Amino acid sequence: MKGFVKLLASRKSHLQLHTDLKALPQMLSWFEQLHQPPITKKVWLQCQLALAEAFTNAVRHAHKNQSSEVPIDIEVTILDDRIEMRVWDFGPPFDLEAKLNKMVSNEENESEGGRGLQLMKSIASSLSYTRTADNRNCLLLVKNYDGDNGLSQCSTTDFS
């Protein structure tokens, strides 16, 4: 492809933050430093928005009644054809697909809740929320940018 730059290798980066919305600028700054070809600025900004929403949801909903010391882990893997973003939280699990389906059936409802999930779903090529073996939840957002539908899964990862 003319003008297309291939990455030499995948790049994986991890960040651990406290449960605090004030950490959002730190997360965004960290994420911006990861930007590289072949990801277009438009796709990158979409991913940035989805990741910000995922972090915000983890703070506001998953960790709602927990100490600010409870960590939220974020991992970004950049591959030749996609970006994979994982956000781990310690909140109670929920059924993402059921929640999204319920919101679609209640489209006329003007309530504030749930718009972030819909936004993430519209940006991501694939979106899932699974419980891991270490009793955390992993939100996996995959954004393809080279036509491939390859997808990795969340796994139990120890960030201590």
PDB file of C-alpha atoms in Angstrom, residues 1-56:
ATOM      1  CA  MET A   1       0.000   0.000   0.000  1.00  0.00           C
ATOM      2  CA  LYS A   2       1.311   3.391  -0.924  1.00  0.00           C
ATOM      3  CA  GLY A   3       2.023   5.613   2.069  1.00  0.00           C
ATOM      4  CA  PHE A   4       1.259   2.861   4.600  1.00  0.00           C
ATOM      5  CA  VAL A   5       3.819   2.379   7.345  1.00  0.00           C
ATOM      6  CA  LYS A   6       3.944  -1.004   9.044  1.00  0.00           C
ATOM      7  CA  LEU A   7       4.903  -1.293  12.699  1.00  0.00           C
ATOM      8  CA  LEU A   8       8.012  -3.351  13.261  1.00  0.00           C
ATOM      9  CA  ALA A   9       6.544  -5.045  16.318  1.00  0.00           C
ATOM     10  CA  SER A  10       3.521  -4.824  18.553  1.00  0.00           C
ATOM     11  CA  ARG A  11       3.730  -2.369  21.409  1.00  0.00           C
ATOM     12  CA  LYS A  12       2.141  -2.984  24.807  1.00  0.00           C
ATOM     13  CA  SER A  13       1.943  -0.447  27.584  1.00  0.00           C
ATOM     14  CA  HIS A  14       0.387  -0.558  31.051  1.00  0.00           C
ATOM     15  CA  LEU A  15      -0.771   2.121  33.471  1.00  0.00           C
ATOM     16  CA  GLN A  16      -2.219   1.729  36.955  1.00  0.00           C
ATOM     17  CA  LEU A  17      -4.296   4.539  38.418  1.00  0.00           C
ATOM     18  CA  HIS A  18      -6.234   5.117  41.612  1.00  0.00           C
ATOM     19  CA  THR A  19     -10.000   5.313  41.524  1.00  0.00           C
ATOM     20  CA  ASP A  20     -10.146   9.056  41.024  1.00  0.00           C
ATOM     21  CA  LEU A  21     -11.506  11.118  38.139  1.00  0.00           C
ATOM     22  CA  LYS A  22      -8.628  13.553  38.739  1.00  0.00           C
ATOM     23  CA  ALA A  23      -6.355  10.859  37.240  1.00  0.00           C
ATOM     24  CA  LEU A  24      -8.034  11.223  33.832  1.00  0.00           C
ATOM     25  CA  PRO A  25      -5.560  13.870  32.520  1.00  0.00           C
ATOM     26  CA  GLN A  26      -2.661  11.588  33.521  1.00  0.00           C
ATOM     27  CA  MET A  27      -4.259   8.685  31.663  1.00  0.00           C
ATOM     28  CA  LEU A  28      -4.870  10.820  28.558  1.00  0.00           C
ATOM     29  CA  SER A  29      -1.289  12.106  28.568  1.00  0.00           C
ATOM     30  CA  TRP A  30       0.050   8.548  28.871  1.00  0.00           C
ATOM     31  CA  PHE A  31      -2.207   7.375  26.047  1.00  0.00           C
ATOM     32  CA  GLU A  32      -1.163  10.225  23.736  1.00  0.00           C
ATOM     33  CA  GLN A  33       2.471   9.178  24.035  1.00  0.00           C
ATOM     34  CA  LEU A  34       1.584   5.784  22.538  1.00  0.00           C
ATOM     35  CA  HIS A  35       0.315   7.190  19.230  1.00  0.00           C
ATOM     36  CA  GLN A  36       2.202   5.917  16.196  1.00  0.00           C
ATOM     37  CA  PRO A  37       1.670   4.938  12.567  1.00  0.00           C
ATOM     38  CA  PRO A  38      -0.313   3.391  11.019  1.00  0.00           C
ATOM     39  CA  ILE A  39      -3.080   4.755  13.253  1.00  0.00           C
ATOM     40  CA  THR A  40      -4.725   7.847  11.784  1.00  0.00           C
ATOM     41  CA  LYS A  41      -5.432  10.841  14.019  1.00  0.00           C
ATOM     42  CA  LYS A  42      -9.190  10.277  13.578  1.00  0.00           C
ATOM     43  CA  VAL A  43      -8.999   6.663  14.769  1.00  0.00           C
ATOM     44  CA  TRP A  44      -6.647   7.665  17.583  1.00  0.00           C
ATOM     45  CA  LEU A  45      -9.050  10.331  18.846  1.00  0.00           C
ATOM     46  CA  GLN A  46     -11.935   7.844  18.731  1.00  0.00           C
ATOM     47  CA  CYS A  47      -9.866   5.399  20.789  1.00  0.00           C
ATOM     48  CA  GLN A  48      -8.901   8.153  23.206  1.00  0.00           C
ATOM     49  CA  LEU A  49     -12.564   9.040  23.717  1.00  0.00           C
ATOM     50  CA  ALA A  50     -13.548   5.390  24.243  1.00  0.00           C
ATOM     51  CA  LEU A  51     -10.699   4.824  26.707  1.00  0.00           C
ATOM     52  CA  ALA A  52     -11.577   7.989  28.651  1.00  0.00           C
ATOM     53  CA  GLU A  53     -15.172   6.789  28.850  1.00  0.00           C
ATOM     54  CA  ALA A  54     -14.059   3.332  30.009  1.00  0.00           C
ATOM     55  CA  PHE A  55     -11.893   4.815  32.782  1.00  0.00           C
ATOM     56  CA  THR A  56     -14.639   7.217  33.837  1.00  0.00           C
TER      57      THR A  56
END
